XYZ file of C-alpha atoms in Angstrom:
640
model
C 92.391 91.593 83.936
C 92.658 94.047 81.045
C 93.567 97.711 80.918
C 91.854 100.382 78.815
C 94.172 100.719 75.786
C 95.535 104.135 74.882
C 96.520 105.166 71.346
C 100.197 105.905 70.728
C 101.148 109.540 70.292
C 103.784 111.575 68.481
C 106.650 112.161 70.967
C 107.042 115.754 69.776
C 103.576 116.597 71.101
C 104.982 116.115 74.622
C 107.336 119.090 74.346
C 106.515 121.993 76.647
C 105.321 125.119 74.849
C 107.045 127.266 77.448
C 109.896 125.646 79.379
C 109.338 127.364 82.694
C 108.938 126.064 86.230
C 105.734 127.477 87.809
C 106.498 129.949 90.572
C 104.629 127.828 93.133
C 107.150 125.031 92.537
C 110.269 127.173 92.897
C 112.014 126.275 96.135
C 115.699 126.521 96.920
C 117.175 123.023 96.379
C 119.453 123.555 99.394
C 117.147 124.888 102.144
C 113.667 124.575 100.554
C 112.949 128.291 100.942
C 110.446 129.630 98.397
C 112.076 131.754 95.695
C 110.480 133.848 92.964
C 113.066 134.212 90.203
C 114.078 131.457 87.764
C 117.735 131.705 88.798
C 119.881 133.539 91.284
C 121.028 133.195 94.885
C 118.787 132.137 97.769
C 118.112 134.964 100.205
C 117.946 132.478 103.068
C 121.048 130.292 102.627
C 122.948 132.228 99.964
C 123.330 129.196 97.685
C 122.923 129.489 93.923
C 119.845 128.019 92.235
C 118.760 127.722 88.602
C 115.355 126.626 87.288
C 116.124 127.328 83.634
C 116.797 124.355 81.329
C 120.505 124.063 80.594
C 120.021 122.081 77.375
C 118.579 123.804 74.328
C 116.775 122.407 71.309
C 119.380 121.092 68.863
C 122.122 120.512 71.464
C 124.085 117.283 70.977
C 124.978 115.409 74.169
C 127.744 112.816 74.255
C 128.110 113.092 70.508
C 124.864 111.283 69.628
C 121.818 112.466 71.618
C 120.068 115.364 69.889
C 117.911 117.380 72.298
C 114.391 118.132 71.058
C 113.338 120.074 74.155
C 112.088 119.771 77.754
C 109.017 117.633 78.502
C 108.809 118.107 82.286
C 110.539 119.387 85.396
C 111.067 116.738 88.079
C 112.562 116.484 91.528
C 116.076 116.167 90.109
C 115.720 118.806 87.417
C 114.653 119.030 83.797
C 113.597 116.010 81.742
C 114.288 116.178 78.010
C 113.116 114.388 74.899
C 116.039 113.354 72.732
C 116.828 111.481 69.534
C 119.575 108.867 69.415
C 121.268 109.660 66.096
C 123.255 106.430 66.108
C 120.486 103.909 66.871
C 117.639 106.028 65.433
C 115.304 105.917 68.411
C 113.619 108.310 70.801
C 115.076 108.627 74.297
C 114.294 110.488 77.496
C 117.110 112.187 79.392
C 116.723 112.899 83.082
C 119.143 115.077 85.034
C 121.066 113.565 87.931
C 122.909 116.549 89.293
C 123.247 120.264 88.682
C 126.556 121.492 90.060
C 129.485 123.708 89.246
C 131.845 120.751 89.825
C 132.364 118.469 86.808
C 134.077 115.858 88.992
C 131.025 115.735 91.271
C 128.796 115.271 88.223
C 130.931 112.340 87.066
C 130.776 110.811 90.550
C 126.972 111.167 90.609
C 126.729 109.326 87.299
C 129.023 106.564 88.564
C 126.838 106.128 91.669
C 123.790 105.408 89.466
C 125.461 102.847 87.222
C 123.781 100.037 89.173
C 120.518 100.954 87.422
C 121.903 99.506 84.196
C 121.296 96.041 85.665
C 117.565 96.750 86.089
C 115.810 94.999 83.213
C 112.111 94.146 83.384
C 109.284 94.484 80.826
C 107.308 96.689 83.218
C 110.219 99.027 83.996
C 111.518 101.695 81.649
C 114.798 100.613 80.068
C 118.024 102.345 81.119
C 120.194 102.876 78.031
C 123.131 104.949 79.198
C 124.637 107.357 81.741
C 126.295 110.444 80.311
C 127.949 113.672 81.414
C 127.485 117.035 79.783
C 129.841 119.479 81.407
C 128.789 119.896 85.022
C 125.609 117.856 84.653
C 124.920 114.125 84.596
C 122.005 112.400 82.871
C 120.284 109.028 82.776
C 119.354 108.132 79.204
C 116.154 106.088 79.272
C 113.742 104.343 76.949
C 110.993 106.547 75.554
C 107.604 105.151 76.609
C 104.967 106.186 74.095
C 101.952 106.272 76.361
C 100.370 108.499 78.952
C 101.189 108.852 82.632
C 98.440 107.591 84.924
C 98.716 110.924 86.724
C 97.825 112.690 83.463
C 94.829 110.385 82.976
C 93.717 111.275 86.507
C 93.968 114.999 85.778
C 91.985 114.631 82.553
C 89.226 112.311 83.784
C 89.061 112.970 87.507
C 88.838 110.023 89.895
C 88.937 106.734 88.021
C 86.489 103.819 88.083
C 87.568 101.435 90.819
C 88.159 98.535 88.425
C 90.418 100.659 86.214
C 92.448 102.048 89.106
C 92.930 98.625 90.694
C 93.985 97.189 87.329
C 96.682 99.841 86.976
C 98.138 99.056 90.413
C 97.914 95.309 89.827
C 99.667 95.811 86.516
C 102.644 97.606 88.047
C 103.128 95.388 91.128
C 105.338 92.843 89.268
C 107.836 95.660 88.679
C 108.115 96.195 92.432
C 108.410 92.473 93.064
C 111.372 92.462 90.667
C 113.032 95.535 92.191
C 112.700 94.246 95.746
C 113.980 90.782 94.815
C 117.081 92.459 93.383
C 117.720 94.622 96.429
C 116.252 97.941 95.251
C 113.532 100.288 96.491
C 111.816 102.740 94.152
C 111.083 105.325 96.896
C 108.977 107.882 95.016
C 106.031 106.063 93.456
C 102.949 108.104 92.548
C 100.482 108.223 89.620
C 102.818 110.485 87.643
C 105.567 107.864 87.715
C 103.980 105.054 85.749
C 102.505 105.084 82.288
C 99.884 103.259 80.293
C 101.454 102.009 77.080
C 99.129 100.088 74.780
C 97.375 97.601 77.067
C 100.057 97.524 79.743
C 101.641 99.777 82.347
C 105.296 100.621 82.819
C 107.291 102.167 85.658
C 109.192 105.288 84.618
C 111.485 107.861 86.281
C 114.161 105.706 87.914
C 115.992 108.697 89.385
C 114.940 107.964 92.972
C 115.754 104.238 92.997
C 118.254 103.227 95.681
C 119.746 100.073 97.134
C 118.001 98.662 100.197
C 119.989 99.402 103.332
C 122.331 101.865 101.601
C 123.220 104.478 104.250
C 124.470 106.973 101.666
C 122.714 108.897 98.928
C 119.659 111.084 98.785
C 116.159 109.806 99.560
C 113.358 111.049 97.349
C 109.664 111.039 98.137
C 106.477 113.046 97.716
C 104.287 114.379 100.471
C 101.027 112.474 100.743
C 102.562 109.332 99.251
C 105.734 108.770 101.283
C 105.706 106.247 104.150
C 106.518 107.723 107.593
C 109.722 105.672 107.975
C 110.942 106.245 104.404
C 112.738 109.521 105.122
C 115.257 107.614 107.271
C 115.495 104.128 105.790
C 113.136 103.192 102.938
C 112.516 99.444 102.641
C 110.228 97.198 100.612
C 107.098 97.909 102.663
C 107.767 101.638 102.245
C 107.250 101.167 98.507
C 104.070 99.176 99.126
C 102.770 102.074 101.216
C 103.202 104.414 98.227
C 101.277 101.959 96.048
C 98.393 101.943 98.521
C 98.369 105.731 98.735
C 98.460 106.013 94.940
C 95.473 103.687 94.618
C 93.562 105.801 97.143
C 94.345 108.974 95.161
C 93.165 107.341 91.930
C 89.712 106.432 93.299
C 88.972 109.335 95.675
C 89.092 113.111 95.636
C 90.502 113.946 99.075
C 93.167 116.153 100.654
C 95.850 113.503 100.669
C 98.703 115.994 101.196
C 97.098 117.865 104.082
C 94.204 116.649 106.217
C 94.704 113.009 105.234
C 98.470 112.984 104.781
C 98.802 110.087 107.245
C 95.312 108.592 107.133
C 92.382 107.713 104.891
C 88.851 109.104 104.730
C 86.171 106.912 106.286
C 83.440 105.088 104.338
C 80.997 107.653 105.736
C 83.025 110.374 103.996
C 83.712 108.527 100.747
C 80.893 106.485 99.130
C 83.411 104.524 97.048
C 84.791 103.038 100.279
C 81.312 102.268 101.607
C 80.458 100.500 98.345
C 83.697 98.496 98.282
C 84.371 97.273 101.806
C 87.115 94.812 100.854
C 88.967 97.532 98.965
C 88.737 99.787 102.018
C 90.178 96.983 104.164
C 92.951 96.546 101.606
C 93.836 100.246 101.721
C 93.834 100.280 105.524
C 96.443 97.549 105.606
C 98.487 98.845 102.666
C 98.802 102.328 104.217
C 99.116 101.356 107.868
C 101.484 103.626 109.786
C 103.188 100.587 111.326
C 105.374 98.894 108.669
C 104.891 95.501 110.359
C 101.120 95.718 109.842
C 101.359 96.267 106.078
C 101.603 93.718 103.304
C 105.110 92.327 103.565
C 105.790 91.670 99.886
C 104.610 92.869 96.491
C 103.459 89.335 95.667
C 101.319 89.140 98.807
C 99.865 92.559 98.034
C 99.091 91.542 94.440
C 97.423 88.305 95.536
C 95.072 90.135 97.900
C 94.366 92.990 95.491
C 93.479 90.510 92.760
C 90.969 88.912 95.130
C 89.511 92.337 95.891
C 89.158 93.062 92.165
C 87.447 89.706 91.575
C 84.901 90.583 94.235
C 84.292 94.086 92.869
C 83.681 92.755 89.356
C 81.617 89.741 90.487
C 79.252 91.883 92.558
C 78.510 93.938 89.436
C 78.479 91.190 86.807
C 78.729 87.430 87.332
C 80.611 84.973 89.590
C 84.411 84.978 89.335
C 85.561 81.837 91.190
C 89.288 81.250 91.584
C 91.387 78.900 93.682
C 92.912 80.454 96.783
C 96.569 79.895 97.610
C 95.719 80.023 101.313
C 92.332 78.364 101.895
C 90.379 75.450 100.496
C 86.764 75.880 99.471
C 84.161 75.270 102.155
C 83.743 71.669 103.278
C 80.107 71.158 102.324
C 80.496 68.624 99.523
C 78.725 65.478 100.782
C 75.462 65.198 98.827
C 73.780 63.586 101.846
C 74.919 66.234 104.351
C 71.449 67.536 105.178
C 72.549 68.985 108.527
C 75.300 71.010 106.850
C 72.762 72.631 104.555
C 70.342 73.443 107.358
C 72.550 75.005 110.050
C 75.905 76.623 110.827
C 78.559 73.998 111.457
C 82.196 74.810 112.215
C 83.396 71.672 110.396
C 82.225 73.204 107.107
C 84.463 76.273 107.257
C 87.245 76.395 104.645
C 90.476 74.703 105.703
C 93.796 76.496 105.884
C 96.201 75.011 103.371
C 99.474 73.569 104.591
C 102.508 75.833 104.757
C 104.864 73.595 102.785
C 107.857 75.569 104.085
C 107.172 74.357 107.628
C 109.760 71.763 108.765
C 107.006 69.326 109.787
C 105.043 69.673 106.532
C 105.879 66.216 105.152
C 104.867 64.396 108.324
C 101.693 66.456 108.615
C 100.705 65.699 105.026
C 100.990 61.971 105.719
C 98.473 62.350 108.537
C 95.703 63.372 106.157
C 94.712 59.693 106.007
C 94.060 59.544 109.779
C 90.310 60.129 110.019
C 89.641 58.976 113.591
C 89.567 62.192 115.701
C 91.191 60.684 118.812
C 93.949 58.963 116.834
C 94.554 62.171 114.896
C 95.024 64.114 118.134
C 97.526 61.536 119.405
C 99.495 61.587 116.144
C 99.606 65.390 116.050
C 100.697 65.582 119.690
C 103.661 63.382 118.771
C 104.650 65.601 115.812
C 104.150 68.816 117.799
C 106.411 67.490 120.588
C 108.993 66.318 118.067
C 109.381 69.665 116.288
C 108.470 72.031 119.132
C 108.725 75.746 118.352
C 110.306 74.985 114.975
C 106.891 74.007 113.603
C 104.009 76.454 114.116
C 102.044 74.410 111.560
C 102.123 71.240 113.690
C 100.802 73.079 116.730
C 98.132 74.912 114.739
C 96.941 71.585 113.315
C 96.955 70.111 116.806
C 94.848 73.010 118.112
C 92.374 72.369 115.298
C 92.295 68.650 116.164
C 91.547 69.530 119.798
C 88.485 71.426 118.574
C 87.293 68.266 116.823
C 87.212 66.372 120.139
C 85.934 69.400 122.113
C 89.132 69.895 124.124
C 88.680 73.645 123.977
C 90.922 74.534 126.923
C 93.824 72.582 125.374
C 93.270 74.366 122.063
C 93.122 77.778 123.764
C 96.339 77.134 125.686
C 98.195 76.135 122.528
C 96.892 79.118 120.551
C 97.853 81.531 123.347
C 101.372 80.106 123.265
C 101.613 80.557 119.492
C 100.341 84.135 119.727
C 102.963 84.945 122.367
C 105.664 83.680 119.992
C 104.394 85.608 116.960
C 101.681 88.216 117.410
C 101.528 88.790 113.636
C 100.538 85.202 112.780
C 96.896 85.740 111.779
C 96.334 81.967 111.586
C 96.009 81.970 115.378
C 92.973 84.250 115.037
C 91.478 81.895 112.451
C 91.624 78.927 114.818
C 90.488 81.024 117.779
C 87.474 82.029 115.709
C 86.754 78.386 114.905
C 86.996 77.517 118.596
C 84.463 80.207 119.480
C 82.110 79.112 116.676
C 82.236 75.563 118.060
C 81.139 76.988 121.426
C 78.374 79.120 119.848
C 80.103 82.383 120.762
C 79.279 84.283 117.589
C 80.278 87.714 118.895
C 83.706 86.561 120.027
C 84.267 84.684 116.771
C 83.297 87.811 114.812
C 86.183 89.713 116.422
C 88.749 87.004 115.645
C 87.625 86.545 112.049
C 87.670 90.328 111.646
C 91.412 90.228 112.369
C 91.855 87.653 109.609
C 89.814 89.845 107.254
C 92.189 92.761 107.927
C 95.158 90.598 106.946
C 93.481 88.904 103.971
C 90.974 91.364 102.425
C 91.006 89.581 99.068
C 90.112 86.150 100.464
C 86.591 84.725 100.539
C 87.126 82.528 103.618
C 87.237 85.304 106.280
C 84.003 86.803 104.936
C 82.304 83.415 105.011
C 83.539 82.913 108.578
C 82.195 86.335 109.609
C 78.819 85.336 108.150
C 78.881 82.133 110.241
C 79.670 84.148 113.372
C 76.989 86.753 112.686
C 74.338 84.088 112.083
C 75.201 82.356 115.360
C 75.019 85.741 117.121
C 71.552 86.308 115.661
C 72.649 89.237 113.496
C 70.922 88.004 110.351
C 71.346 91.350 108.582
C 75.142 91.220 108.746
C 75.234 87.482 108.115
C 73.125 87.873 104.968
C 75.362 90.695 103.737
C 78.520 88.583 103.957
C 76.871 85.375 102.743
C 75.564 87.249 99.703
C 78.992 88.659 98.879
C 80.617 85.226 99.017
C 77.823 83.574 97.013
C 78.043 86.243 94.307
C 81.799 85.789 93.911
C 81.789 81.986 94.066
C 78.476 80.095 94.375
C 80.480 76.870 94.688
C 80.888 77.968 98.310
C 77.466 76.456 98.910
C 77.432 77.123 102.657
C 77.080 80.787 101.641
C 74.047 80.019 99.454
C 72.335 77.933 102.139
C 73.300 80.408 104.869
C 71.935 83.335 102.874
C 68.667 81.468 102.316
C 68.362 80.740 106.048
C 68.992 84.351 107.053
C 66.619 85.815 104.468
C 63.972 83.304 105.481
C 64.387 84.493 109.086
C 63.751 88.021 107.814
C 60.650 86.777 105.920
C 62.281 87.547 102.569
C 61.098 84.335 100.921
C 61.818 85.478 97.371
C 65.368 86.400 98.338
C 65.831 83.038 100.055
C 64.631 81.206 96.950
C 67.005 83.225 94.766
C 69.900 82.271 97.058
C 69.124 78.568 96.682
C 68.890 78.798 92.898
C 72.487 80.102 92.885
C 73.882 76.649 93.783
C 75.503 75.406 90.535
C 73.801 72.481 88.793
C 77.063 70.516 88.692
C 77.639 70.818 92.453
C 77.057 67.765 94.653
C 74.704 69.846 96.840
C 72.466 70.833 93.930
C 69.760 68.319 94.880
C 69.829 69.501 98.494
C 69.385 73.066 97.246
C 66.417 72.045 95.084
C 64.853 70.180 97.999
C 65.266 73.243 100.223
C 63.795 75.413 97.460
C 60.778 73.127 97.092
C 60.216 73.238 100.854
C 60.271 77.028 100.731
C 57.778 77.109 97.878
C 55.407 74.809 99.764
C 55.960 76.258 103.238
C 52.721 78.278 103.217
C 49.764 76.664 101.465
C 47.698 79.830 101.908
C 50.146 81.792 99.781
C 50.291 79.305 96.906
C 49.039 80.243 93.446
C 49.315 78.790 89.945
C 52.705 80.403 89.334
C 54.199 79.019 92.547
C 52.686 75.589 91.869
C 54.394 75.476 88.475
C 57.693 76.605 89.971
C 57.442 74.004 92.740
C 56.695 71.273 90.197
C 59.630 72.356 88.040
C 61.896 72.334 91.101
C 60.821 68.863 92.226
C 61.242 67.472 88.712
C 64.800 68.846 88.609
C 65.810 66.763 91.653
C 67.745 63.788 90.328
C 68.116 62.032 93.684
C 65.757 59.262 94.752
C 64.530 59.402 98.330
C 61.612 59.708 100.692
C 61.907 63.482 100.955
C 61.442 63.894 97.185
C 58.287 61.756 97.147
C 57.060 63.583 100.239
C 57.462 66.948 98.492
C 55.706 65.667 95.369
C 52.847 64.341 97.494
C 52.555 67.637 99.369
C 52.429 69.592 96.118
C 49.689 67.415 94.644
C 47.680 67.403 97.894
C 47.971 71.190 98.223
C 46.717 71.608 94.668
C 43.611 69.565 95.534
C 42.872 71.997 98.365
C 43.443 75.019 96.117
C 41.020 73.677 93.499
C 38.431 72.970 96.200
C 38.808 76.525 97.483
C 38.423 78.018 94.012
C 41.922 79.542 93.996
C 43.174 77.305 91.181
C 41.085 76.206 88.209
C 40.514 72.559 87.375
C 41.887 71.847 83.891
C 41.896 68.308 82.482
C 44.134 69.466 79.617
C 46.873 70.608 81.998
C 49.216 68.431 84.034
C 51.143 68.749 87.277
C 53.982 66.273 87.877
C 52.442 64.070 85.169
C 48.917 64.118 86.629
C 45.833 65.819 85.191
C 44.747 68.970 86.975
C 41.541 67.620 88.480
C 40.972 66.349 92.037
C 40.689 62.612 91.319
C 43.964 62.391 89.371
C 45.778 64.676 91.809
C 44.603 62.660 94.823
C 45.680 59.428 93.176
C 49.078 60.932 92.372
C 49.536 62.214 95.937
C 48.609 58.790 97.338
C 51.232 57.135 95.128
C 53.928 59.584 96.182
C 53.252 59.139 99.912
C 53.302 55.340 99.550
C 56.650 55.598 97.716
C 57.944 57.765 100.557
C 56.969 54.992 102.978
C 59.434 52.655 101.242
C 62.278 54.974 102.304
C 61.142 55.301 105.921
C 63.926 54.820 108.455
C 61.594 53.607 111.207
C 58.318 51.750 111.557
C 56.683 54.818 113.077
C 57.752 56.989 110.137
C 56.426 54.396 107.697
C 53.032 54.365 109.410
C 52.939 58.168 109.138
C 53.452 58.080 105.363
C 50.810 55.378 104.921
C 48.319 57.383 106.986
C 48.917 60.405 104.728
C 48.403 58.220 101.647
C 45.132 56.874 103.009
C 43.926 60.353 103.924
C 44.426 61.786 100.432
C 43.434 58.822 98.258
C 40.415 59.410 95.984
C 37.067 58.180 97.270
C 35.080 55.728 95.092
C 31.708 53.967 95.443
C 33.341 50.536 95.384
């Protein structure tokens, strides 16, 4: 992940030409009534207000900070650019309080001293807290970049990849704040900056301690989580990150019509084009805090997966190991059935939750391959740990599926759901259970729940494709298979599944392209080439010279030895004989096909040899007789 670099700029260029708060932003700080003058007394509540900067160019604060002028007006007052005359560095000074009481100003500064402990490379540095008469200020590091909000105003909505990269870049700052007991409260595009090739969180004036009943709460309409006005917590911050990402990629009325919701994909093409991103935003900005991402790290992990998919669909595969799922389980080179049909055993496996109290005992059971013995062993562990170990019972439910004890699995999963309705793993195993019973529609619903929770993961999308194919919805199945195969073609069940679905839709070229996506180093490469050769030869009437050459090239690329390979070679040579006889392919003694001259005698002899070789691999006497009959039927006729 890289961010578009921005050139550094002269700090003095940030100074406001006219230090004046726009009239539309003038509201009484006490009762929020709109006022027109820059200072005076509110006609509604009678309290004094003042929107004029109290510090002038050249003022010296605390004996060392020389004021250069205002750069912005924020929620807490004016923000100034200053020069530290002692340490010779630029600083930014942000007002904490504007009051007639110097003691109150000193108290306000003291209350914010905890910010001095906040030190992170992606968070603006806090240098000092100072008083100047009846006002208090935070003295902060000057960040020589540009606010993302300013970039948005200049360029309009941002490319999805750029916007996602900005949010991904700032998430570690929130992980740090939350781990240290703080919430930021008022995140929005204006409050983080691009500096060089990185982003940095600025404006720490609204930061507060989690669970602190005292102090003001700051937020911005259109960004603020519904619960944040009473008690902002970690997920309240994550809500603001989701809303900010939405604002960066879409032009919509986020402060009015969509203050508490998102546009639909039908309204915003960017959401229709990036389904996983839309799913991510739905969860990030859910009105129920329990439905959102529960940590900045979890949010970052899923958003990174979403970005990988977005980039891969436009460029080239971007495989990466998941922290939650294994790859699919199609890795046996001889697993012909797995390549030819949907099979629940091939779905990715959920990785072990190592924090579970039964994790060590469960890991030791990996060596138990007998399904019945595995069930018995897991029943023992599940009974031993009881409700303390969800992992043991989830693994037991999965083992029940392996021996077709579906009612036992359902009962166990229902019990787990009753204990924790937010454990999406229950939906994963329910989906597997329904796949095993060929209920594609039911499985689609369960896997959809997993997709909501894990929008950056490949596994739920692959599972949805399985379910759709079983349900006969080849259009949807192909769409999800294609997405998975584009991101990571090592998930070969996606490549084979896509080929099957496109073949059902009579898109033979698309099916062949799907099979060619299987990586050459993968154990299923030969199976993919065999399937490709079968597709090329499936309709002799449609064969031409180009397809013959491609079929020959495909067969020659198969490194495995077996009857099916010799059968395909024999079919190709025999089909070419028919094409020459029908005048659709020219006889050419100077050309070769699979090492045989392109004339009927040589091609017949080659086909005979291939069918006889196939007979050596026959698994039954009847099959062997069939190959020999084919060899005899195609062999060249002579006078002797």
